[in-house]
Short mmCIF file of C-alpha atoms in Angstrom, two decimals:
data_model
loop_
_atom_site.label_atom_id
_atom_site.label_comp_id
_atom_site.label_asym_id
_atom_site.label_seq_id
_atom_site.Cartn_x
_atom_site.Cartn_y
_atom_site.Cartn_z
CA UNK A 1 0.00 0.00 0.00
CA UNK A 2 1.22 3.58 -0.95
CA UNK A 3 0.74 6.87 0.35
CA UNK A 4 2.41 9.41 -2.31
CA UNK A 5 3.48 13.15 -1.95
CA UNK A 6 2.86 15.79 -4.43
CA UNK A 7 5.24 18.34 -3.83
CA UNK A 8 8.80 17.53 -5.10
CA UNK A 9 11.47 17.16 -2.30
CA UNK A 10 14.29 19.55 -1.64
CA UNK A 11 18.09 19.62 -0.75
CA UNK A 12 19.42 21.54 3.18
CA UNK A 13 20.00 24.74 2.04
CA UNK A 14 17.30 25.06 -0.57
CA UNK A 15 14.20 25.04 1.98
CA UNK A 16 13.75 21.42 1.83
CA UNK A 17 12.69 21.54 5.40
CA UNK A 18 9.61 23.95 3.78
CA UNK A 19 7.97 20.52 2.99
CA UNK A 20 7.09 18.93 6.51
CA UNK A 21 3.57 20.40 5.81
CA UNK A 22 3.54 19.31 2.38
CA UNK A 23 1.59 15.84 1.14
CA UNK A 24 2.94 12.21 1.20
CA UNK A 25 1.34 9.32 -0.33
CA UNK A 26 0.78 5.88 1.47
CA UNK A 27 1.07 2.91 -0.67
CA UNK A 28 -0.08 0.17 1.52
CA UNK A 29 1.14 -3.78 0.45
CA UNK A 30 -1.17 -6.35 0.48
CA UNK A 31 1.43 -9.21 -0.20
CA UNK A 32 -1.28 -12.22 -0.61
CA UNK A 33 -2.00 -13.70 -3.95
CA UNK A 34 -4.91 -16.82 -4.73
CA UNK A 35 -1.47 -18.13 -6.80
CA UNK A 36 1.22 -17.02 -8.49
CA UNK A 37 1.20 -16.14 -11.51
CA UNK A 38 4.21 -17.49 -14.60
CA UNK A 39 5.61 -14.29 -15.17
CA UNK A 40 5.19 -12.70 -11.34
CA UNK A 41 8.44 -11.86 -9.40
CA UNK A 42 6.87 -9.98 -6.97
CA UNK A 43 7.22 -10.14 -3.15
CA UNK A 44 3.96 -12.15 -2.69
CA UNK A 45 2.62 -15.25 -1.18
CA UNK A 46 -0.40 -17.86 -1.05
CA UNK A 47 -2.34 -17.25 1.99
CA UNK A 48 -2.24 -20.34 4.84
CA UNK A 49 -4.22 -19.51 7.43
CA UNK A 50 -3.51 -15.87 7.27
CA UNK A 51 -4.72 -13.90 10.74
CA UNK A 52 -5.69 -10.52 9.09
CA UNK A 53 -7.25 -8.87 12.09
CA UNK A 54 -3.62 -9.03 13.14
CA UNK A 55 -1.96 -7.87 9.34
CA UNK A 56 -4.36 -5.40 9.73
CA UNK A 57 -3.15 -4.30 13.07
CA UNK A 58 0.19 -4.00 11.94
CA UNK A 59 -0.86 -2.27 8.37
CA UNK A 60 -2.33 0.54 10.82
CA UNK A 61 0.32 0.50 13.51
CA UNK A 62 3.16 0.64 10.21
CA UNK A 63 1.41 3.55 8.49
CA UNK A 64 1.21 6.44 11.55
CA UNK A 65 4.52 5.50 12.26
CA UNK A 66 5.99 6.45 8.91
CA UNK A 67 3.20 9.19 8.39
CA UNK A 68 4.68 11.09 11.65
CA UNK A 69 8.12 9.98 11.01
CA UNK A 70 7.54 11.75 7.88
CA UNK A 71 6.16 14.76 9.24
CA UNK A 72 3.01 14.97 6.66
CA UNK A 73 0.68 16.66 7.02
CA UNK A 74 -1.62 15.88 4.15
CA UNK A 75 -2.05 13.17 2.15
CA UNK A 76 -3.58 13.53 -1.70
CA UNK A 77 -3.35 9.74 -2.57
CA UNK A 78 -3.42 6.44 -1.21
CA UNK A 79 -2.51 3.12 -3.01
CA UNK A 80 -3.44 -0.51 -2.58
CA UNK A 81 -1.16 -2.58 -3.93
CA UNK A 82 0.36 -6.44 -3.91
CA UNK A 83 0.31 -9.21 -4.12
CA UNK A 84 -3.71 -8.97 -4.24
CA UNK A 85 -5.58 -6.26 -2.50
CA UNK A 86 -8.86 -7.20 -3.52
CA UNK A 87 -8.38 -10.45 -1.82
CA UNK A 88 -8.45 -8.45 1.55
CA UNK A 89 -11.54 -7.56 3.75
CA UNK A 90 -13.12 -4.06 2.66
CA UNK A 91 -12.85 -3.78 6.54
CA UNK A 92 -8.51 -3.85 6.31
CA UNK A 93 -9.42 -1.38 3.47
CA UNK A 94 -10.99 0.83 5.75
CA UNK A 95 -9.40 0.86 8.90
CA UNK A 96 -5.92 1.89 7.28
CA UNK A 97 -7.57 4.91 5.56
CA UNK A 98 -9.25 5.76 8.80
CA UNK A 99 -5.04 5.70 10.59
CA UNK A 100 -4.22 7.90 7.70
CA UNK A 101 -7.24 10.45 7.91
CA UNK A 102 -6.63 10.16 12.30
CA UNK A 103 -2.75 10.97 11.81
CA UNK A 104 -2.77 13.87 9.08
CA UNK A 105 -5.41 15.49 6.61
CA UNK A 106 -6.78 12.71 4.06
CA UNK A 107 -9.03 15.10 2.32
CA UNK A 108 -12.00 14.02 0.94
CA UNK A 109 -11.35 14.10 -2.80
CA UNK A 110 -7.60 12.14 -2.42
CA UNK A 111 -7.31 9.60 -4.88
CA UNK A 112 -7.86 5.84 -3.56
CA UNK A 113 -6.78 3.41 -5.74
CA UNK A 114 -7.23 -0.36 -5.47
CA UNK A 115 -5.71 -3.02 -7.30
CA UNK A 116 -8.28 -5.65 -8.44
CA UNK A 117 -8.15 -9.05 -10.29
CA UNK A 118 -11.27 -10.45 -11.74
CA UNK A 119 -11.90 -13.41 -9.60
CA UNK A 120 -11.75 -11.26 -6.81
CA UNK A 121 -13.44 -8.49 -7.39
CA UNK A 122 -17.12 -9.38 -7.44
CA UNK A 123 -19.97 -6.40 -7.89
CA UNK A 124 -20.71 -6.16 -4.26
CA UNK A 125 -17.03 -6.84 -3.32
CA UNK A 126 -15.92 -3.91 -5.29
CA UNK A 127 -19.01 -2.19 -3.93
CA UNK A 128 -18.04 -2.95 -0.09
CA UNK A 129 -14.67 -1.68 -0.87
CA UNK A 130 -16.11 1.55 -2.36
CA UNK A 131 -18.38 2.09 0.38
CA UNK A 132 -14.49 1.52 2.91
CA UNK A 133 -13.51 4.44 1.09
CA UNK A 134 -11.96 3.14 -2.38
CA UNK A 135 -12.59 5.63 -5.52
CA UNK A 136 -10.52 4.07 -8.20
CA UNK A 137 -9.75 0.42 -9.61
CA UNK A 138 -6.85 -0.94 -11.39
CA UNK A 139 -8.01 -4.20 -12.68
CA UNK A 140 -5.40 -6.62 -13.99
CA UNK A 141 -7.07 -8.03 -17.25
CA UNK A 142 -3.64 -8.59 -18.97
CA UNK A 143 -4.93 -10.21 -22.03
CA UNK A 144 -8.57 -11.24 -23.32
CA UNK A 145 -7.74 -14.35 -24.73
CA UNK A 146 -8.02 -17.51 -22.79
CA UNK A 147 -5.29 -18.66 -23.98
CA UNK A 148 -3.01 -16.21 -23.46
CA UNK A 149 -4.16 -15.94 -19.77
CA UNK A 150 -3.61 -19.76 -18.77
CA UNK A 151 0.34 -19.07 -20.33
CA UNK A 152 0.06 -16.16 -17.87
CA UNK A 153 -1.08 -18.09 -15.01
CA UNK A 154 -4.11 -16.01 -14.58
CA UNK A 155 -7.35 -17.33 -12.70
CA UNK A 156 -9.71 -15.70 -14.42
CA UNK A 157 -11.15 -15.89 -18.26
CA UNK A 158 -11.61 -13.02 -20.89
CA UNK A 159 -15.29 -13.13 -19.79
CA UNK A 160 -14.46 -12.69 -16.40
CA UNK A 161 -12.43 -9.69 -16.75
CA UNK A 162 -14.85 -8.13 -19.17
CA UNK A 163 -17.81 -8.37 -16.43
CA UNK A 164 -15.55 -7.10 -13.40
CA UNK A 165 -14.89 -4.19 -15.48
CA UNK A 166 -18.81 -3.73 -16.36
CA UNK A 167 -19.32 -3.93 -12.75
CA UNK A 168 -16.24 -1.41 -11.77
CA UNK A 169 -17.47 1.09 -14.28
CA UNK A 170 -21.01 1.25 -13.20
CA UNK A 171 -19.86 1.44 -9.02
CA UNK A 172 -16.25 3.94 -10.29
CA UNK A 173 -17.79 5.48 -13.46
CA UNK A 174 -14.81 7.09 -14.92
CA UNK A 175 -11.86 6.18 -12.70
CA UNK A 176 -10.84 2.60 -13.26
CA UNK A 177 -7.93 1.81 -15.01
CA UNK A 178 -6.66 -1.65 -16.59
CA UNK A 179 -3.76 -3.26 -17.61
CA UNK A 180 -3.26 -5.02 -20.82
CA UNK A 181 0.12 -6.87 -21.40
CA UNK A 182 1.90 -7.32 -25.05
CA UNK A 183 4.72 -9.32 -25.99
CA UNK A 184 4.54 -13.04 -24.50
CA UNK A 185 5.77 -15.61 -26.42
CA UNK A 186 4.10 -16.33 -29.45
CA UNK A 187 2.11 -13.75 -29.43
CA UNK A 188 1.00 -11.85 -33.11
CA UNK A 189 1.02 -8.59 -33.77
CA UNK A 190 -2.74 -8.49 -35.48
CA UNK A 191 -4.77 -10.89 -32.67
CA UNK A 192 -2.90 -8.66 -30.33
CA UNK A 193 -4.39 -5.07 -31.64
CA UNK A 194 -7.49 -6.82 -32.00
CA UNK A 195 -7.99 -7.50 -28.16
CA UNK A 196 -7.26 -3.59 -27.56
CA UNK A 197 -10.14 -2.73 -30.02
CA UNK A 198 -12.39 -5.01 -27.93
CA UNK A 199 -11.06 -3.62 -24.75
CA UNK A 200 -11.43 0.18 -26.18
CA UNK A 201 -15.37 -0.92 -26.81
CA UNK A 202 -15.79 -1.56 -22.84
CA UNK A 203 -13.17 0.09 -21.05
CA UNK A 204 -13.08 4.01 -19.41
CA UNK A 205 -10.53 6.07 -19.50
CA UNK A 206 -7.07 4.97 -18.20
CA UNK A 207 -5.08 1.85 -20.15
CA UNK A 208 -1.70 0.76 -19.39
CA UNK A 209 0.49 -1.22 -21.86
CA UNK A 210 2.92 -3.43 -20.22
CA UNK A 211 5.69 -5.08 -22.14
CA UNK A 212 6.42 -8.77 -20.67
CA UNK A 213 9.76 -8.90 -19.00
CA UNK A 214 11.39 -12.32 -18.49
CA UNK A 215 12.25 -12.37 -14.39
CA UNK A 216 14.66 -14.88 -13.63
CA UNK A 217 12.83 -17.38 -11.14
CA UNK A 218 9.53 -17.38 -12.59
CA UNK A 219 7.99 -19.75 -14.24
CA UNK A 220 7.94 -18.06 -17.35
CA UNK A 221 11.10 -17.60 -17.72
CA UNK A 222 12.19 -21.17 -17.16
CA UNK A 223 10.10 -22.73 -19.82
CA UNK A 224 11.19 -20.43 -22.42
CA UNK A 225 14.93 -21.13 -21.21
CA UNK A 226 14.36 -24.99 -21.16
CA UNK A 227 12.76 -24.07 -24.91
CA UNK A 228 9.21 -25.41 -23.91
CA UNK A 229 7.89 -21.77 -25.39
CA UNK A 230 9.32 -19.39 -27.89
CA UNK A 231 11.12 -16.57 -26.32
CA UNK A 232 9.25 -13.52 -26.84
CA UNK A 233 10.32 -11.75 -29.98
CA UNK A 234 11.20 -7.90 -29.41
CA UNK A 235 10.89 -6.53 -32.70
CA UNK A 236 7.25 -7.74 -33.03
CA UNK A 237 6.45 -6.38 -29.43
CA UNK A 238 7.66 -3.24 -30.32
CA UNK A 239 5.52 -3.52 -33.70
CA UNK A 240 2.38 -3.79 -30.95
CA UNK A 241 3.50 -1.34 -28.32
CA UNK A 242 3.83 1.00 -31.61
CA UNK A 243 1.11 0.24 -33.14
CA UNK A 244 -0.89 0.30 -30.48
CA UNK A 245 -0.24 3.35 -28.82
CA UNK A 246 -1.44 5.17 -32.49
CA UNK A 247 -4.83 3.57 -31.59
CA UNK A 248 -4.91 4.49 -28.00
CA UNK A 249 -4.19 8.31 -29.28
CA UNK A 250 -6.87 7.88 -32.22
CA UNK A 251 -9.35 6.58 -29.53
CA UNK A 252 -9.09 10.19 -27.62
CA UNK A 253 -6.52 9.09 -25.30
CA UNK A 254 -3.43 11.43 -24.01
CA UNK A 255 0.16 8.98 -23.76
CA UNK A 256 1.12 11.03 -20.35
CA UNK A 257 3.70 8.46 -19.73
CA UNK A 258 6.07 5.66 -21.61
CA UNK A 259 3.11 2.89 -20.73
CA UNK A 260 0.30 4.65 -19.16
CA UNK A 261 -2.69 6.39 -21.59
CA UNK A 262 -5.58 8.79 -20.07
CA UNK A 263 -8.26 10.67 -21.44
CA UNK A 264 -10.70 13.06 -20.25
CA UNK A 265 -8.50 13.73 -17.63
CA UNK A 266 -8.27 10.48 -15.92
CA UNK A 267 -4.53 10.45 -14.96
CA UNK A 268 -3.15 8.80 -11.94
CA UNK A 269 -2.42 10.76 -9.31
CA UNK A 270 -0.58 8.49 -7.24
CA UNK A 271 1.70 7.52 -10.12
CA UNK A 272 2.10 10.63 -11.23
CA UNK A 273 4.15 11.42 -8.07
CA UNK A 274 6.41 8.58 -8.41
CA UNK A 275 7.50 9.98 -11.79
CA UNK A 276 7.73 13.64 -10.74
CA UNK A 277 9.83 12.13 -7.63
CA UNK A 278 7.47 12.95 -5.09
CA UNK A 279 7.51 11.44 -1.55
CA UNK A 280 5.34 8.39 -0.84
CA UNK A 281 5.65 5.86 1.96
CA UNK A 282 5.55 2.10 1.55
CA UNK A 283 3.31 0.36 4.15
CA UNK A 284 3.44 -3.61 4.39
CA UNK A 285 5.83 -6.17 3.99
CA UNK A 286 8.02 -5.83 0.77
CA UNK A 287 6.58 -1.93 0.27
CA UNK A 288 9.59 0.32 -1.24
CA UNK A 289 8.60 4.42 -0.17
CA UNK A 290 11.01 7.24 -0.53
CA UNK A 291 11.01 10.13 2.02
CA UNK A 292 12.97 12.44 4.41
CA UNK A 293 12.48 11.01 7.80
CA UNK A 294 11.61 14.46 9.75
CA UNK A 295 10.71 12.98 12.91
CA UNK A 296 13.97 11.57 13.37
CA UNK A 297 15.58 14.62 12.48
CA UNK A 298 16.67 13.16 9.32
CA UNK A 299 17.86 15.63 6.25
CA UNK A 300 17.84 13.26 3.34
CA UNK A 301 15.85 11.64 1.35
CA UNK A 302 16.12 8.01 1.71
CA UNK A 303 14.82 4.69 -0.40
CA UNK A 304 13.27 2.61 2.02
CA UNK A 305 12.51 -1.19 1.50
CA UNK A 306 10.13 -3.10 4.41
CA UNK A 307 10.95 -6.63 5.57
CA UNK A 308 9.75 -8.88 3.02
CA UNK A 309 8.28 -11.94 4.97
CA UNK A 310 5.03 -11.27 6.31
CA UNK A 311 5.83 -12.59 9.45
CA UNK A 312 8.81 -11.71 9.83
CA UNK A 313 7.14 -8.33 9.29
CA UNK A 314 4.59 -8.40 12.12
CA UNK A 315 7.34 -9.30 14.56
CA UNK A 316 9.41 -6.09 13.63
CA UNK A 317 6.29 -3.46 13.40
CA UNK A 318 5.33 -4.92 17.14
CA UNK A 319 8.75 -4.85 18.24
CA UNK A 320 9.30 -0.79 16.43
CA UNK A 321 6.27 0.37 15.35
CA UNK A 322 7.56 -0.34 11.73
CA UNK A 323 9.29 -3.31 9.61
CA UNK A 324 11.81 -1.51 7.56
CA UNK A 325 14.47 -3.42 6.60
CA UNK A 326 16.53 -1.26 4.78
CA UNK A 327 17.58 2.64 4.60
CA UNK A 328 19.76 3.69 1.60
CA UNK A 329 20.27 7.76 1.83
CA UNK A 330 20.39 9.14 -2.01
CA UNK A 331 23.46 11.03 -2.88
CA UNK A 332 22.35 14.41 -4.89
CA UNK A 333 23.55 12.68 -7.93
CA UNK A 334 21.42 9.94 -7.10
CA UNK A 335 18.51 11.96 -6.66
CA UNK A 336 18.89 14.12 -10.07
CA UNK A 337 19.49 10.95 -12.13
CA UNK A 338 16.15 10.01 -10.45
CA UNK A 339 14.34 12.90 -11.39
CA UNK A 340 15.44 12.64 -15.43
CA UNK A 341 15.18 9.41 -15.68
CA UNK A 342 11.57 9.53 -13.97
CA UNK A 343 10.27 13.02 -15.40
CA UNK A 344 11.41 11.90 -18.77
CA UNK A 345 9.08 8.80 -18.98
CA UNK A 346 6.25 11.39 -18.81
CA UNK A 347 5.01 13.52 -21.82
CA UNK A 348 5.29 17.05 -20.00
CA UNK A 349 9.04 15.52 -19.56
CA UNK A 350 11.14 18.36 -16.49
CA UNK A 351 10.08 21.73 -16.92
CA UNK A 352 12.69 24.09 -15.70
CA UNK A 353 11.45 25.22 -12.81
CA UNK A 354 10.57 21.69 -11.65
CA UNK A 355 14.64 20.67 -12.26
CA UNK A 356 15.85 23.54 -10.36
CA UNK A 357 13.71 22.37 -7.17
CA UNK A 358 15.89 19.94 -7.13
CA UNK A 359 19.34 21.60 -8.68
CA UNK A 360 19.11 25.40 -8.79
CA UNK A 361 22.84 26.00 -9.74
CA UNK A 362 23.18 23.49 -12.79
CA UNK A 363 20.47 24.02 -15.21
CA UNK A 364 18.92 21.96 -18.09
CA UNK A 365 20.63 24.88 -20.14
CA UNK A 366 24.16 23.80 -18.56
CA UNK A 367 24.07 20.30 -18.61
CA UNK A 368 22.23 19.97 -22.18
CA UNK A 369 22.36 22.72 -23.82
CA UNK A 370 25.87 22.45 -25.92
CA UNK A 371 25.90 19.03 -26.44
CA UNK A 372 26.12 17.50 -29.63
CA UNK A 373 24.40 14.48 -28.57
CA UNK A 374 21.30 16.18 -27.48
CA UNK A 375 21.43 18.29 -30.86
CA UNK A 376 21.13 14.96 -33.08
CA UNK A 377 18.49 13.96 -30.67
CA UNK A 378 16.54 16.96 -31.38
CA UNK A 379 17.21 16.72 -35.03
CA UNK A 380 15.83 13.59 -35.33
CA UNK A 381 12.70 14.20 -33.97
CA UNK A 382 13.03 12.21 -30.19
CA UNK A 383 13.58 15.29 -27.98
CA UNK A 384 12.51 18.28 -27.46
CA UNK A 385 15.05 21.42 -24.96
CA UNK A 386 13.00 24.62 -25.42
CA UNK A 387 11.83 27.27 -23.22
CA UNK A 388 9.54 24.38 -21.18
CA UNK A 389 12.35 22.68 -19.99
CA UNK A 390 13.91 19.02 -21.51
CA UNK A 391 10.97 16.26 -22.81
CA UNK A 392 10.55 13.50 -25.56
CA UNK A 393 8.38 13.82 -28.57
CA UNK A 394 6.02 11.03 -29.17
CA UNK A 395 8.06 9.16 -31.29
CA UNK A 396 10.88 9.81 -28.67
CA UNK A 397 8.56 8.00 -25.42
CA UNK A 398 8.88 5.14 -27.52
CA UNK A 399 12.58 4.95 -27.12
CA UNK A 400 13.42 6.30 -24.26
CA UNK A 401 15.80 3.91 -22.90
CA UNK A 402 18.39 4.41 -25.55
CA UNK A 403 18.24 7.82 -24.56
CA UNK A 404 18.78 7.94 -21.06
CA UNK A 405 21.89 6.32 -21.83
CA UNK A 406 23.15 9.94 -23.69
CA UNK A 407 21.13 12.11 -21.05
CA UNK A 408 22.26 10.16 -17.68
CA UNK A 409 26.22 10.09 -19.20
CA UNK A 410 25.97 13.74 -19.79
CA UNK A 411 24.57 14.67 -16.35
CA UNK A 412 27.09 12.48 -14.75
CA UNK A 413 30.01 13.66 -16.42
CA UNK A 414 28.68 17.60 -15.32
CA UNK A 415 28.45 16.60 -12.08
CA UNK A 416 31.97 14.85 -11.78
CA UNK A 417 33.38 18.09 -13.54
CA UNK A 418 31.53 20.30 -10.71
CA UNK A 419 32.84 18.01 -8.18
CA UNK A 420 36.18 16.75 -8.64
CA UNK A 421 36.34 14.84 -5.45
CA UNK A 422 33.13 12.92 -6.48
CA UNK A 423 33.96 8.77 -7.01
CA UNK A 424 32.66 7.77 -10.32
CA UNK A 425 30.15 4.95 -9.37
CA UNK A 426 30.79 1.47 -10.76
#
């Protein structure tokens, strides 16, 4: 589970401490799954017996710890992620919302996202979960062929996820999202843009395109290594990715970041923090957050990883008041190579003035500017340096990664000419 910030954070010396009263987000873990699925990697398990007055307990206990150690104030979004969250009680739902809203300002209109699958997400589940406080669903569909979905491990069938999403729409008219995945193995280019059309007859407003990455352990990824399925082929999934994207923007919708696709309006808040490197604190076992710990007089940011075992994670938030098992303070090189590597995956890319929140002395100007790199970039069409500040083009989104190679060497070597005594990192 997630609780995100929308203000971006600051260095000493350039008012970060301005920001105690500013907004985190909570994204709170849920870190049970019915099964796992072939391609998952995730820090989740199958429930035995679970006790989830007591998760819940700890989920509560977990999230006003962080929230004060974090010195918020307000929160504007609140995510329920896993594993699978719609496999918890409404009642888990609720009480967590109701620590947030007793420990700082939840206001009424904050975004509350829940991730759903199909065979868990009944009408009057969804319904009970609405009426806990829920006001937006991410359902994972991933595909709407049968087919396709037993490869993926998932326990539910094209019909299924087609009538959870009639059912999501009619209780969140407007604000429920789903997730459609492209390139598995054997997968076509032409059956593939067919299932979008049929999703873009049925769906609302937010689709996000996920490309399948192989994780080592998964079951997946072992069959197509022992050659039991064809290993996905990259120049077709870019074909899809490509081609669909054209029919996402054709169908009204905005691209506002590399796989995420909105329209009237119907952006993600709580993502959109993560990308503009906002503050947001993981709550559960496995939850990653990143935040300034205030309340323990703390100056700098840090990425923060909870204990991954769930009960290994009870034991610590009873013991501490929270399970986190690791603290890794950002250097300010860190931090910027955060912040262009995130704001570029969006379409509004770093304005200026959101860059020099973070770095007031070495500007887009000064670390872009003059380079030659950046100047065939922009001549070919894949990114834009103008009076906005540093983005991609459309076609550029779609290859981002090969430019972050150019745009994170560049910043690197500025910053190592800057500061001498800096170590390169390996």
């Amino acid at each position: 589970m997630g609780v995100c910030a929308t203000e971006p954070w600051k260095w000493p010396g350039q008012a970060q401490g301005h920001l105690s009263s500013g907004s985190r987000a909570p994204c709170p873990q849920w870190p049970y799954c019915e099964k796992r699925c072939s391609y998952c990697s995730f820090n989740k398990y199958i429930p035995r017996g679970v006790d989830e007055a007591a998760l819940r307990r700890c989920l509560v206990t977990e999230a006003q710890t962080l929230l004060r150690l974090s010195g918020v104030r307000r929160v504007e979004s609140v995510f329920f992620g896993g594993g699978t969250p719609s496999l918890a009680s409404p009642h888990t739902v609720a009480a967590v919302l109701e620590a947030v809203a007793q420990t700082t300002h939840l206001p009424a209109d904050s975004e509350v996202t829940l991730e759903a699958n199909p065979t868990s997400a009944s009408g009057s589940r969804l319904a009970a979960f609405g009426a806990a406080g829920v006001n937006r669903l991410s359902i994972g569909l991933q595909s709407l062929d049968d087919t396709e979905l037993q490869l993926l491990g998932r326990t539910h069938s094209a019909s299924d996820a087609l009538q959870t999403l009639a059912e999501a729409q009619r209780l969140f008219p407007g604000r429920v999202s789903v997730d459609l995945m492209l390139g598995l193995p054997a997968q076509q280019v032409g059956p593939w843009l067919r299932q979008l059309r049929e999703l873009l007859r049925c769906c609302d407003d937010h689709v996000s395109l996920y490309q399948l990455s192989l994780e080592r352990g998964t079951t997946l990824f072992t069959q197509v290594q022992q050659g039991a399925l064809p290993a996905p082929d990259p120049e077709l999934a870019a074909e899809m990715y490509q081609e669909g994207r054209a029919i996402l923007r054709e169908a009204g919708f905005r691209q506002y970041e590399v796989s995420n696709f909105a329209r009237n309006g119907a952006l993600s808040t709580h993502n959109w923090t993560y990308w503009q490197c906002g503050q947001y604190l993981g709550v559960g076992p496995g939850a990653h957050g990143r935040f300034i710990p205030q309340g323990a007089g703390g100056h700098t940011r840090e990425a923060r990883i909870q204990t991954l075992e769930p009960d290994n994670w009870m034991k610590e938030v009873m013991l501490f008041g929270h399970g986190t098992r690791r603290r890794m303070p950002l250097s300010e090189l860190e931090l910027l190579e955060e912040v262009l590597a995130m704001g570029l995956r969006t379409d509004v890319g770093i304005t200026h003035q959101h860059w020099q929140q973070f770095e007031p002395q070495l500007t887009l100007w000064d670390l872009f500017g003059a380079s030659k790199e950046v100047k065939e970039l922009q001549e070919q069409g894949l990114l834009l340096l103008d009076h906005r500040g540093l983005r991609c083009s459309w076609e550029g989104l779609a290859v981002l990664d090969s430019l972050l190679l150019s745009l994170l060497s560049l910043l690197q070597e500025a910053w190592q000419q800057r500061n001498p005594s800096s170590v390169p990192r390996g």
